[in-house]
Every structure is written in C-alpha cells, then in structure tokens.
Coordinates of C-alpha atoms and ligand atoms in Angstrom, one line a residue:
M1 CA 6.8 23.0 3.1
K2 CA 4.6 20.5 1.1
I3 CA 1.3 19.9 2.8
L4 CA -0.1 16.4 2.1
A5 CA -3.8 16.8 1.5
S6 CA -6.4 14.0 1.7
H7 CA -8.6 13.2 -1.2
L8 CA -12.1 12.9 0.1
A9 CA -15.5 13.1 -1.6
G10 CA -13.9 14.0 -4.9
A11 CA -11.7 16.9 -3.6
W12 CA -8.2 17.5 -2.2
T13 CA -8.6 18.8 1.3
P14 CA -5.6 19.6 3.6
G15 CA -7.3 19.4 7.0
D16 CA -6.2 21.4 9.9
G17 CA -4.9 21.1 13.5
P18 CA -1.4 20.2 14.6
A19 CA 1.0 19.1 11.8
A20 CA 2.7 15.7 11.7
V21 CA 6.1 16.4 10.1
L22 CA 7.4 13.7 7.7
V23 CA 11.2 13.6 7.5
N24 CA 13.9 12.0 5.5
P25 CA 15.0 9.2 7.9
A26 CA 18.6 9.4 6.8
T27 CA 19.1 13.2 7.1
E28 CA 16.2 14.1 9.3
E29 CA 15.4 16.9 6.8
P30 CA 11.6 17.8 7.0
L31 CA 9.8 16.8 3.8
A32 CA 6.1 17.4 4.3
H33 CA 3.3 18.2 6.8
A34 CA 0.1 16.2 7.3
H35 CA -2.9 17.5 9.2
G36 CA -5.6 15.0 10.2
R37 CA -8.2 17.2 11.8
G38 CA -11.2 19.0 10.3
L39 CA -11.9 16.3 7.8
D40 CA -15.5 15.0 7.1
L41 CA -14.8 11.3 7.3
A42 CA -18.5 10.3 7.8
G43 CA -19.2 12.3 4.5
A44 CA -16.3 10.5 2.8
L45 CA -17.6 7.1 3.8
A46 CA -21.1 8.0 2.6
Y47 CA -19.6 9.3 -0.7
A48 CA -17.9 5.9 -1.2
R49 CA -21.1 4.0 -0.4
D50 CA -23.3 6.2 -2.5
R51 CA -21.1 7.0 -5.5
G52 CA -18.2 4.5 -5.7
G53 CA -20.1 1.4 -4.7
P54 CA -22.8 1.6 -7.3
A55 CA -20.3 2.6 -10.0
L56 CA -18.1 -0.4 -9.3
R57 CA -21.0 -2.8 -8.9
A58 CA -22.3 -1.8 -12.4
L59 CA -19.1 -3.2 -13.9
G60 CA -18.3 -6.8 -14.4
F61 CA -15.2 -8.5 -13.1
A62 CA -13.2 -8.0 -16.3
E63 CA -14.0 -4.3 -16.4
R64 CA -12.9 -3.9 -12.8
G65 CA -9.8 -5.9 -13.6
A66 CA -9.1 -3.4 -16.4
L67 CA -9.1 -0.6 -13.8
C68 CA -6.4 -2.4 -11.8
A69 CA -4.3 -2.9 -14.9
G70 CA -4.6 0.9 -15.6
L71 CA -3.3 1.6 -12.0
A72 CA -0.4 -0.8 -12.6
R73 CA 0.6 0.9 -15.8
A74 CA 0.5 4.4 -14.1
I75 CA 3.0 3.1 -11.5
H76 CA 5.3 1.9 -14.3
A77 CA 5.0 5.2 -16.1
A78 CA 6.1 7.2 -13.0
R79 CA 8.5 4.6 -11.7
E80 CA 11.6 6.7 -11.5
E81 CA 9.8 9.6 -9.8
L82 CA 8.3 7.2 -7.3
I83 CA 11.6 5.5 -6.6
A84 CA 13.2 8.8 -5.8
L85 CA 10.3 9.7 -3.4
A86 CA 10.6 6.3 -1.6
V87 CA 14.4 6.7 -1.2
A88 CA 13.9 10.2 0.3
S89 CA 10.9 9.5 2.5
G90 CA 11.2 5.9 3.6
G91 CA 14.9 5.2 4.2
N92 CA 14.8 2.8 1.1
T93 CA 17.8 2.0 -1.0
R94 CA 16.9 2.0 -4.7
G95 CA 16.5 -1.8 -4.5
D96 CA 14.2 -1.5 -1.5
A97 CA 12.1 1.2 -3.3
K98 CA 11.8 -1.0 -6.5
F99 CA 10.8 -4.0 -4.3
D100 CA 7.8 -2.0 -3.0
L101 CA 6.8 -0.2 -6.2
D102 CA 7.3 -3.2 -8.6
G103 CA 5.6 -5.4 -6.0
A104 CA 2.6 -3.0 -6.1
A105 CA 2.5 -2.8 -9.9
A106 CA 2.8 -6.6 -10.3
T107 CA 0.0 -7.3 -7.8
L108 CA -2.3 -4.9 -9.5
A109 CA -1.4 -6.3 -12.9
H110 CA -1.9 -9.9 -11.6
Y111 CA -5.5 -9.1 -10.3
G112 CA -6.2 -7.3 -13.6
E113 CA -5.4 -10.5 -15.5
L114 CA -7.2 -12.7 -13.0
A115 CA -10.3 -10.6 -13.2
G116 CA -10.2 -10.7 -17.0
K117 CA -10.4 -14.5 -16.7
L118 CA -13.4 -14.3 -14.4
G119 CA -15.3 -12.7 -17.3
G120 CA -18.0 -10.1 -17.6
G121 CA -20.4 -11.4 -14.9
R122 CA -21.1 -9.6 -11.7
L123 CA -21.6 -12.6 -9.4
L124 CA -19.0 -15.2 -8.9
A125 CA -20.0 -18.9 -8.6
D126 CA -18.9 -20.7 -5.5
G127 CA -18.9 -24.4 -6.4
E128 CA -21.3 -26.2 -8.6
P129 CA -25.2 -26.0 -8.6
V130 CA -26.8 -28.7 -6.4
Q131 CA -30.3 -30.3 -6.6
V132 CA -32.4 -29.2 -3.6
G133 CA -35.9 -30.3 -4.7
R134 CA -37.6 -33.5 -5.9
T135 CA -36.3 -32.8 -9.4
A136 CA -33.2 -31.0 -10.8
R137 CA -35.5 -28.1 -11.6
L138 CA -35.2 -26.8 -8.0
A139 CA -31.5 -26.0 -7.5
G140 CA -29.2 -24.2 -5.2
Q141 CA -26.0 -22.3 -6.1
H142 CA -23.6 -20.5 -3.8
A143 CA -22.3 -17.2 -5.2
W144 CA -20.1 -14.3 -4.2
A145 CA -21.5 -10.7 -4.4
P146 CA -19.8 -7.4 -3.7
R147 CA -20.4 -6.2 -0.1
P148 CA -22.5 -3.0 -0.4
G149 CA -20.2 -0.9 1.9
V150 CA -16.8 0.7 1.8
A151 CA -13.4 -1.0 2.3
V152 CA -11.3 0.9 4.7
L153 CA -7.7 0.0 4.2
I154 CA -5.3 1.0 7.0
N155 CA -1.6 0.2 6.3
A156 CA 1.7 0.1 8.0
F157 CA 4.7 2.4 7.2
N158 CA 6.9 -0.2 5.6
F159 CA 5.2 -0.8 2.2
P160 CA 3.4 2.5 1.2
A161 CA 2.8 1.2 -2.3
W162 CA 2.7 -2.6 -2.2
G163 CA 0.7 -2.7 1.1
L164 CA -2.0 -0.6 -0.5
A165 CA -1.9 -2.4 -3.8
E166 CA -2.5 -5.8 -2.2
K167 CA -5.7 -4.7 -0.6
L168 CA -6.9 -2.2 -3.3
A169 CA -6.6 -4.8 -6.1
C170 CA -8.8 -7.3 -4.3
A171 CA -11.3 -4.7 -3.1
L172 CA -11.7 -3.2 -6.6
V173 CA -12.0 -6.5 -8.4
A174 CA -14.5 -7.6 -5.8
G175 CA -16.5 -4.4 -6.5
M176 CA -16.0 -2.5 -3.2
P177 CA -15.0 1.2 -3.1
V178 CA -12.0 2.0 -1.0
L179 CA -10.9 4.6 1.5
C180 CA -7.2 4.1 2.2
K181 CA -5.2 5.4 5.2
P182 CA -1.4 5.0 4.9
A183 CA 0.9 5.2 7.9
T184 CA 1.5 8.9 8.3
A185 CA 5.4 8.7 8.5
T186 CA 5.8 7.3 5.0
A187 CA 2.6 8.6 3.4
L188 CA 4.4 10.6 0.7
V189 CA 4.6 7.6 -1.7
T190 CA 0.9 6.6 -1.2
H191 CA -0.1 10.2 -1.6
R192 CA 1.7 10.6 -4.9
L193 CA 0.3 7.3 -6.2
V194 CA -3.3 8.4 -5.5
E195 CA -2.5 11.8 -7.0
L196 CA -1.3 10.2 -10.2
W197 CA -4.3 7.9 -10.4
V198 CA -6.7 10.8 -9.7
E199 CA -5.1 13.2 -12.2
A200 CA -5.3 10.5 -14.9
G201 CA -9.0 9.8 -14.1
L202 CA -8.4 6.1 -13.9
L203 CA -11.2 5.2 -11.5
P204 CA -14.9 6.1 -11.2
A205 CA -15.8 8.9 -8.7
G206 CA -15.8 7.5 -5.1
A207 CA -14.0 4.3 -5.9
L208 CA -10.8 5.4 -4.1
Q209 CA -10.3 8.0 -1.4
L210 CA -7.2 8.9 0.6
L211 CA -6.9 9.9 4.2
V212 CA -3.5 11.3 5.2
G213 CA -2.8 11.8 8.9
P214 CA -4.4 10.2 12.0
A215 CA -7.5 8.1 11.6
G216 CA -9.5 10.6 13.8
D217 CA -13.1 9.4 14.1
L218 CA -13.0 7.2 10.9
V219 CA -13.9 4.0 12.7
D220 CA -16.8 5.6 14.5
H221 CA -18.7 5.8 11.2
L222 CA -18.3 2.3 10.0
R223 CA -21.3 0.1 9.2
G224 CA -22.1 -3.6 9.0
P225 CA -21.4 -4.1 5.3
D226 CA -18.1 -2.2 5.5
V227 CA -14.7 -4.0 5.7
L228 CA -11.8 -2.9 7.8
A229 CA -8.6 -4.3 6.5
F230 CA -5.7 -3.5 8.8
T231 CA -1.9 -4.0 8.6
G232 CA 0.2 -2.9 11.5
S233 CA 1.1 -3.8 15.1
S234 CA -0.8 -6.2 17.3
D235 CA -1.6 -3.4 19.8
T236 CA -3.4 -1.3 17.2
A237 CA -5.1 -4.4 15.8
R238 CA -6.4 -5.2 19.3
S239 CA -7.9 -1.7 19.8
L240 CA -9.6 -1.8 16.4
R241 CA -11.1 -5.2 16.9
A242 CA -12.5 -4.1 20.2
H243 CA -13.7 -0.7 18.9
P244 CA -17.3 -0.3 20.1
R245 CA -18.6 0.6 16.6
V246 CA -16.9 -2.4 15.0
V247 CA -18.3 -4.7 17.7
A248 CA -21.8 -3.2 17.6
E249 CA -22.1 -3.2 13.8
G250 CA -20.3 -6.5 13.2
V251 CA -17.9 -4.8 10.8
R252 CA -15.8 -7.4 9.1
V253 CA -12.1 -7.0 10.2
N254 CA -9.0 -8.5 8.6
V255 CA -5.7 -8.2 10.5
E256 CA -2.2 -8.6 9.2
A257 CA 0.0 -8.1 12.3
D258 CA 3.3 -9.0 13.9
S259 CA 5.2 -12.2 13.0
L260 CA 8.4 -13.8 14.2
N261 CA 9.0 -15.8 11.0
A262 CA 11.3 -18.8 11.3
A263 CA 13.9 -20.3 9.0
V264 CA 14.8 -23.9 9.7
L265 CA 17.9 -25.6 8.3
A266 CA 17.5 -29.4 8.1
P267 CA 20.4 -31.7 9.0
D268 CA 20.8 -33.0 5.4
V269 CA 21.9 -29.6 4.1
E270 CA 25.6 -28.8 3.9
L271 CA 26.2 -25.0 3.8
G272 CA 28.3 -25.3 0.7
S273 CA 25.4 -27.0 -1.3
E274 CA 22.9 -25.1 -3.4
S275 CA 20.3 -25.5 -0.6
G276 CA 22.7 -24.3 2.0
Q277 CA 23.7 -21.2 -0.1
L278 CA 20.0 -20.5 -0.7
F279 CA 19.4 -20.6 3.1
L280 CA 22.3 -18.2 3.8
A281 CA 21.2 -15.8 1.0
D282 CA 17.6 -15.8 2.2
V283 CA 18.5 -15.1 5.8
A284 CA 20.9 -12.3 5.0
R285 CA 18.5 -10.7 2.5
D286 CA 15.6 -10.8 4.9
M287 CA 17.6 -9.3 7.7
T288 CA 18.8 -6.3 5.6
Q289 CA 16.3 -5.7 2.8
K290 CA 14.2 -2.7 3.7
T291 CA 16.4 -2.6 6.8
G292 CA 14.6 -5.6 8.1
Q293 CA 11.2 -3.8 8.1
K294 CA 9.3 -6.5 6.3
C295 CA 6.5 -8.3 8.0
T296 CA 7.7 -11.5 6.3
A297 CA 11.3 -11.1 7.3
I298 CA 13.1 -14.0 9.0
R299 CA 13.5 -13.2 12.7
R300 CA 14.4 -16.7 14.1
V301 CA 16.9 -19.1 12.5
L302 CA 17.0 -22.7 13.7
V303 CA 20.0 -24.8 12.8
P304 CA 21.3 -28.3 13.8
A305 CA 23.6 -27.8 16.9
A306 CA 26.6 -29.2 15.0
R307 CA 26.2 -26.5 12.4
L308 CA 25.6 -23.5 14.7
D309 CA 29.1 -22.0 14.6
E310 CA 29.5 -22.6 10.9
V311 CA 26.1 -20.8 10.2
V312 CA 26.9 -17.9 12.4
A313 CA 30.3 -17.4 10.8
A314 CA 28.8 -17.6 7.3
L315 CA 26.0 -15.2 8.0
G316 CA 28.5 -12.8 9.7
E317 CA 30.5 -12.8 6.5
R318 CA 27.5 -11.8 4.4
L319 CA 26.4 -9.2 6.9
A320 CA 29.9 -7.7 7.0
A321 CA 29.4 -6.8 3.3
I322 CA 26.4 -4.7 4.0
T323 CA 27.3 -1.0 3.9
V324 CA 25.0 1.2 5.9
G325 CA 24.3 4.8 5.2
D326 CA 22.3 7.4 3.2
P327 CA 20.3 5.2 0.8
A328 CA 20.5 7.8 -1.9
R329 CA 24.2 6.7 -2.4
D330 CA 24.9 3.9 -4.9
D331 CA 27.4 2.3 -2.6
V332 CA 25.0 1.9 0.3
R333 CA 23.2 -1.5 0.7
M334 CA 21.1 -0.7 3.8
G335 CA 19.4 2.6 4.8
P336 CA 18.1 3.8 8.1
L337 CA 14.9 2.7 9.9
A338 CA 11.9 4.6 8.8
T339 CA 11.3 6.7 11.9
A340 CA 12.9 7.8 15.2
A341 CA 10.2 5.7 17.1
Q342 CA 11.2 2.6 15.0
A343 CA 14.9 3.1 15.9
R344 CA 14.0 3.4 19.6
D345 CA 11.9 0.2 19.4
V346 CA 14.5 -1.7 17.6
R347 CA 17.3 -0.7 20.0
A348 CA 15.0 -1.7 22.9
G349 CA 14.4 -5.0 21.2
I350 CA 18.1 -5.6 20.7
D351 CA 18.7 -4.9 24.4
R352 CA 16.0 -7.5 25.3
L353 CA 17.6 -10.1 23.1
A354 CA 21.1 -9.2 24.3
A355 CA 20.1 -10.0 27.9
A356 CA 19.2 -13.5 26.8
T357 CA 21.6 -14.4 24.0
R358 CA 25.3 -14.0 23.0
P359 CA 26.5 -11.9 20.1
G360 CA 26.9 -13.5 16.6
W361 CA 27.5 -10.4 14.5
G362 CA 27.0 -6.6 14.9
D363 CA 26.8 -6.7 18.7
T364 CA 24.1 -4.1 19.6
G365 CA 23.7 -2.4 16.2
A366 CA 25.8 0.7 16.7
V367 CA 27.0 1.8 13.3
T368 CA 28.8 4.7 11.6
P369 CA 26.6 5.4 8.5
L370 CA 28.1 6.5 5.2
G371 CA 27.2 9.9 3.9
V372 CA 25.5 11.6 6.9
P373 CA 26.9 13.6 9.7
A374 CA 27.5 11.7 12.9
G375 CA 24.4 11.4 15.1
T376 CA 22.0 12.1 12.2
G377 CA 19.4 9.6 11.0
F378 CA 17.7 6.6 12.4
F379 CA 20.4 4.0 11.8
V380 CA 20.9 0.6 13.3
G381 CA 23.3 -1.9 11.8
P382 CA 22.6 -5.6 11.2
V383 CA 22.5 -7.7 14.4
L384 CA 22.7 -11.4 14.7
R385 CA 22.2 -12.9 18.2
V386 CA 22.9 -16.6 19.1
T387 CA 21.5 -19.1 21.7
D388 CA 22.2 -22.7 22.4
E389 CA 18.9 -23.0 24.2
P390 CA 16.1 -21.6 21.9
R391 CA 13.4 -23.5 23.9
A392 CA 14.4 -21.5 27.0
C393 CA 14.9 -18.2 25.2
A394 CA 11.5 -16.4 25.5
A395 CA 12.9 -13.2 24.1
M396 CA 13.6 -14.9 20.8
H397 CA 10.0 -16.0 20.3
A398 CA 7.9 -13.3 22.0
H399 CA 9.0 -9.9 20.7
E400 CA 9.1 -9.0 17.0
V401 CA 12.1 -6.7 16.6
F402 CA 11.1 -4.8 13.4
G403 CA 14.6 -4.1 12.1
P404 CA 17.8 -5.8 10.8
V405 CA 17.9 -8.3 13.6
A406 CA 17.7 -12.1 13.9
T407 CA 18.5 -14.7 16.4
V408 CA 20.1 -18.1 15.6
G409 CA 19.2 -21.0 17.8
A410 CA 20.5 -24.6 17.9
Y411 CA 18.2 -27.7 17.7
D412 CA 18.8 -31.4 17.5
G413 CA 17.9 -31.9 13.9
D414 CA 14.6 -33.6 14.5
P415 CA 11.8 -32.2 12.4
H416 CA 9.2 -32.4 15.2
A417 CA 11.5 -30.5 17.5
A418 CA 12.1 -27.8 14.9
A419 CA 8.3 -27.4 14.3
A420 CA 7.8 -27.2 18.1
L421 CA 10.3 -24.3 18.2
V422 CA 8.6 -22.6 15.3
A423 CA 5.3 -22.9 17.2
L424 CA 6.8 -20.9 20.1
G425 CA 6.3 -17.8 17.9
Q426 CA 2.5 -18.3 18.4
G427 CA 1.5 -18.0 14.8
G428 CA 3.4 -16.6 11.8
L429 CA 3.0 -15.3 8.3
V430 CA 5.7 -17.6 6.8
A431 CA 8.1 -20.3 7.9
S432 CA 10.9 -21.5 5.7
C433 CA 12.7 -24.8 5.8
Y434 CA 15.7 -25.9 3.8
S435 CA 16.0 -29.5 3.0
D436 CA 16.3 -32.0 0.1
D437 CA 15.1 -34.9 2.3
R438 CA 11.4 -35.5 1.6
D439 CA 10.9 -37.6 4.7
W440 CA 12.2 -34.8 6.9
L441 CA 10.1 -32.2 5.0
G442 CA 6.9 -34.3 5.3
R443 CA 7.3 -34.5 9.1
F444 CA 8.2 -30.9 9.6
V445 CA 5.5 -29.4 7.3
V446 CA 2.6 -31.3 8.8
D447 CA 3.6 -30.2 12.3
A448 CA 4.4 -26.6 11.3
A449 CA 1.5 -26.0 8.9
G450 CA -1.2 -25.1 11.5
W451 CA 1.0 -22.3 12.9
N452 CA 1.8 -20.5 9.6
G453 CA 0.0 -18.9 6.7
R454 CA 2.7 -20.0 4.2
I455 CA 5.5 -22.5 4.3
Y456 CA 8.4 -22.0 1.9
L457 CA 10.4 -25.1 1.0
G458 CA 13.9 -24.2 0.0
S459 CA 15.8 -26.8 -1.9
E460 CA 18.4 -27.3 -4.6
K461 CA 15.9 -27.7 -7.4
I462 CA 14.4 -24.2 -6.8
A463 CA 17.5 -22.4 -5.6
A464 CA 18.2 -20.6 -8.8
M465 CA 14.7 -19.2 -9.3
S466 CA 13.4 -18.5 -5.8
P467 CA 12.5 -15.0 -4.6
G468 CA 12.9 -16.2 -1.0
P469 CA 10.3 -16.4 1.7
G470 CA 10.1 -12.7 2.2
T471 CA 8.2 -11.9 -1.0
A472 CA 4.4 -12.0 -0.7
L473 CA 3.2 -13.3 -4.1
P474 CA -0.3 -12.4 -5.3
Q475 CA -1.0 -16.0 -6.2
L476 CA -0.4 -17.2 -2.6
Q477 CA -2.2 -16.4 0.6
H478 CA -0.6 -13.7 2.8
G479 CA -1.6 -13.7 6.5
G480 CA -1.2 -16.1 9.3
P481 CA -2.8 -17.4 12.5
G482 CA -2.4 -16.2 16.1
R483 CA 0.1 -13.5 16.6
A484 CA 0.1 -12.7 12.9
G485 CA -3.5 -11.6 13.2
D486 CA -5.4 -14.6 11.8
G487 CA -6.0 -12.7 8.6
A488 CA -5.8 -13.7 5.0
E489 CA -5.1 -11.6 1.9
L490 CA -4.1 -12.4 -1.7
G491 CA -4.1 -16.0 -2.7
G492 CA -5.4 -15.3 -6.2
A493 CA -9.3 -15.3 -6.3
R494 CA -9.4 -16.2 -2.6
G495 CA -8.3 -12.7 -1.9
L496 CA -11.7 -11.4 -3.2
A497 CA -13.6 -13.2 -0.5
L498 CA -12.8 -10.6 2.2
Y499 CA -14.7 -7.9 0.2
M500 CA -17.6 -10.1 -1.0
Q501 CA -20.6 -11.7 0.6
R502 CA -21.4 -15.3 0.0
V503 CA -25.0 -15.8 -0.8
A504 CA -26.9 -19.1 -1.4
L505 CA -29.3 -18.7 -4.3
Q506 CA -32.2 -21.1 -4.4
G507 CA -34.7 -21.5 -7.3
D508 CA -35.2 -22.6 -10.9
A509 CA -31.9 -24.1 -12.1
S510 CA -32.1 -22.2 -15.4
H511 CA -32.4 -18.9 -13.6
L512 CA -29.5 -19.7 -11.4
K513 CA -27.4 -20.6 -14.5
A514 CA -28.2 -17.4 -16.2
L515 CA -27.4 -15.3 -13.1
V516 CA -24.2 -17.0 -12.0
G517 CA -22.9 -18.9 -15.0
G518 CA -20.8 -22.0 -14.5
Ligands
NAP1 P1 0.9 0.7 13.8 O1 1.5 1.7 14.6 O2 0.0 -0.3 14.3 O3 0.2 1.5 12.6 C1 -0.4 0.9 11.5 C2 -1.4 1.8 10.9 O4 -2.5 2.0 11.8 C3 -0.9 3.2 10.6 O5 -1.6 3.6 9.4 C4 -1.4 4.0 11.7 O6 -1.6 5.4 11.4 C5 -2.8 3.3 12.0 N1 -3.3 3.5 13.3 C6 -2.7 3.7 14.5 N2 -3.6 3.8 15.5 C7 -4.8 3.8 14.9 C8 -6.1 3.9 15.4 N3 -6.4 4.0 16.7 N4 -7.1 3.8 14.6 C9 -6.9 3.6 13.3 N5 -5.7 3.5 12.7 C10 -4.6 3.6 13.5 O7 2.0 -0.2 13.0 P2 3.3 0.3 12.2 O8 4.3 0.8 13.3 O9 2.9 1.3 11.2 O10 3.8 -1.0 11.5 C11 4.7 -1.9 12.1 C12 4.0 -3.2 12.4 O11 3.2 -3.6 11.3 C13 4.9 -4.3 12.7 O12 4.6 -4.9 13.9 C14 4.8 -5.3 11.6 O13 4.9 -6.6 11.9 C15 3.4 -5.0 11.1 N6 3.2 -5.3 9.7 C16 2.5 -6.5 9.4 C17 2.4 -6.8 8.1 C18 1.6 -8.0 7.7 O14 1.3 -8.2 6.5 N7 1.3 -8.9 8.6 C19 2.9 -6.0 7.1 C20 3.6 -4.9 7.4 C21 3.7 -4.6 8.8 P3 -0.5 6.5 11.9 O15 0.7 6.2 11.1 O16 -1.1 7.7 11.4 O17 -0.3 6.3 13.3

C-alpha cells in the first residue's frame, strides 16, 4: 500500500499514528494510506519563515512569476499521469480531471504572466504618490510588501489541483512561502503535484511544503504575520476563525465556504433561443460536472412561473442523457461522489429537499451505475426538485447539497423579486442571470450584487464563447459574502493583497519613486 508522506522542512516524512485510507470512490479499492501524527509542524512553519520567506523576498515579481510558470509547465508535462490519478482517486471522469488540472495550470500560467508585467521590483505601488508637505518634496506613497510569515493553505476535497493552484500562485507571486494541506480523501493528486515540483527543483527551499493527513496542531503554531487561507465547509471555517491562536495572534484568515449559487431566467428569454439554450446547458453542466461537487455549481434555479414546466422538462431531457458509473469508462458522463461521507450527506440533503418540494427528475438519486458491482461505490444520480413557492421553501435556500442536485422554483418575472429570492441564500460565490433585456438586467444586478462575489450575465451575444458560471477565472474575483465565507481570492493582481501588507511610505519624493516605481 502506498503511504503518502508529507514534505516538511526539506524532507519526505511519512508520519505515524492511525492510517486514513484513501479509496477509489467508484470501486472502493484502497489506494493509499496517510498518517498525520508525529510531524513537527512548528518546525515546518519555522522552516518556511526562515528559509522560504527570505528566498522569495529576495526575488522580484517577475522572477516569482517565472516560478509559477515553471509549475504550470510541469503540470502539462505530467498531464496524462495526473488525469489517471484524478480519475482513480477522486471519482472524476476524464473531463472532470482535465477541468481541475487544466484549471490549475492555466491559473499558475496566468499569474506567471501577470507577475512578469509587474516587473523586477519587490514592492508594488498602490495608487499614485501624494504631496503631504508644504512642497512636493515631502510625499506619501502606499505600497504592498510581502507579509513576513507563512501562508497556510487548507483546501477542500473537490479540486486537489486547482484549489491549491489558486492560492499558491497568489502567495508565491506576493512573496510568501506556503505550507499546503489538501483534504485527506483526495490528497493523491496534490501529493503527486508537489512530488513532481520537488523532484524537478522548481522552487527555493522552504517555498512550498506539504502536509498530508489531519491538520494536527498546525494552527496552534501560527503567528501574526501568517495567513490562513481556507476552503471548505462553513463549520470548519467557523472553528478556524474562532481558534484561540488565530484570535490571539490576529492571524489573517480568508474563507471560501458553502454557497447556494442561483441561476435566474428572465421573462424575455425563450428556451429555444441562444440565451435559453445557454441557460439549460449551464444548469445541466453545473449539476453534473464533477458530480456537482463544485463550490460554484448552480443549486437554485429561478424561472418565470409560466415557464416552470417547460424548464423542468427540458432539464430532465438533458439529465436523462447523463450516464452514471465508473468514471474510468469512456461511456460514463458522471462518476461517484468523492467519499462515503459525501454520499451520506448528499442523500440526507436530498431527503430534506424531498420533504419540501416535488420531484422534477431523478426522484431521490437512486441509480444503477455502469461498470461496478451493485452496491459498490459512492453513487448518487442527478436530482432535480421543483417548488412553486420558493419564498416559503427554506430547504432550498438554507442547505448546500454538495452533489448533483438542484431545485427549480417559480417567480413572477420581476427582477427585484428574483434578486430577493437570490438573497435568501445569505451570500453566494456566483449568481447567474440569463436575459437580453438591459433594463431587466440593470434592475436585477444592482439588487443582487451585494449578495454575490460574481454575477454572470448569460446572453445571446456570449452564448457561443462562455465557459458558464461554474468556472473560476484567475482574472475575476472568487469568493463571496455571508455564507460563502466573505473571502476573496484571484481577481488578477487583487489576489496578491491577501498575502501582502499595505504600507504607507512617507518621505522624500525621489526616494519613494526609486523604491516603488510608478
Ligand atoms: P471540510 O470538511 O471543511 O474540509 C476542508 C479542509 O479542512 C480539509 O483539508 C480538511 O482536512 C480540513 N480540516 C478539517 N477540520 C480541520 C481543522 N479542525 N483544522 C484544520 N483543518 C481542518 O470541507 P470539505 O468536505 O473538504 O469540502 C466541502 C465544502 O467545501 C463544501 O461545503 C463546499 O461548498 C466547500 N467548498 C468551497 C469552495 C469555495 O471556493 N468557496 C471551494 C470548494 C469547496 P481533512 O480532509 O484532513 O479533514
């Protein structure tokens, strides 16, 4: 049995204590063990601060960007091997695996390029210099500097490559060393990525460390200048935010958590139009891609009451074409959920929805998967639930069912009413709306904007080129208010701010210009 070692303080170390067993979620075949005990995590954090931090801070932005570009190239070079690993260990179809790995490589490459444009400096100007004295000689200039700590990146099970890359790219370009902790259940892909990068010697010593297995006492050793960037459930986020060490030291925390993302169909859109087809394709893709285990997936679908039956029938037709089974097979379009616990949670979530809604497609998710013996694997089929009264349907807005499940609700076509229903999700990563009516869009977007990190405007002009709302692009902010964790990642250069300290420099204008540039 393969034992997944952690990479700490420059060495691979397997740890000890009870083993977590990583399994293939389609066949339940054991794949690897991880042991989280007996690891010197205080020493690993010190190694990052003492070795990785100074090495990265000695480089300029462009040089740090070149490191990211190298990591991206290494993913491309091992793409087929990594895809096979993601299929076996994460319940991913080949398409799901490519989505994660290509997303990771594209994000790292994007930040490589962006950092190249920031140039060779080591401080980043924030705005223009301002006169603060009697003459222009005495000036002020805001600037960003790397935080002199370690970025601890804790990720969820669903994107073992992309989830890491989003955070890692920003931290490295900003000049902070990283200790990453993937979710144990799907850590095989992250482990192999780090192994490839370490073997190729792509980063300075201490710039990237890997902890496989439970977090242990990791958080107990954080300090004020460190950053804790977390992606996962609201429950874990709450406990990390309230962790006595985090509170006492004032550790900066960023949270990317649950989100009941909504898709709204406006009354001007006929289902047969380009905008209507885009809406149907986006909803069906988001429900089934990665078996619905995407933080950005559409969970709530709001449609004008007059179109409710038509939409449910059209989505049912698309879902009927989704073959479920062993994702290693070419004829399978959707694999299992990633873990037994996920399958239990999703079934409980479907039961909660079933008590408050009527079936639209897939009833309660029972399915006979292709290519695995009956009763094996963590399979749940696509489930569409329906309600005529979304305002009264608390189950639809309050519980994220992290699987191939969505609820369609009717509304009266009014943009303000649609935005009020979106707001019942209490803060989301992304809301999407489908309309070619600018007046309707204008009224919806202003009301919905404060509740969402991103708003995706689906329309006929972009239908042919749109990746859909479920793709987190490095150019655009990822993160949302309220339930979504109130975090912010990515967004081009904005994504660096989490890992940098803003400092106001005050002095001779020519000194400031030399230090920070334009
Ligand atoms: P989770 O159970 O909260 O776990 C997330 C990560 O936290 C894992 O690496 C986990 O490690 C670790 N963890 C758990 N307890 C911890 C503790 N006390 N101290 C430090 N680390 C701890 O969430 P999940 O089940 O993996 O992920 C599903 C959730 O993530 C969903 O709710 C989804 O919405 C959310 N998500 C959000 C985004 C976003 O960008 N907003 C993206 C993806 C997923 P172990 O695996 O070792 O327990």
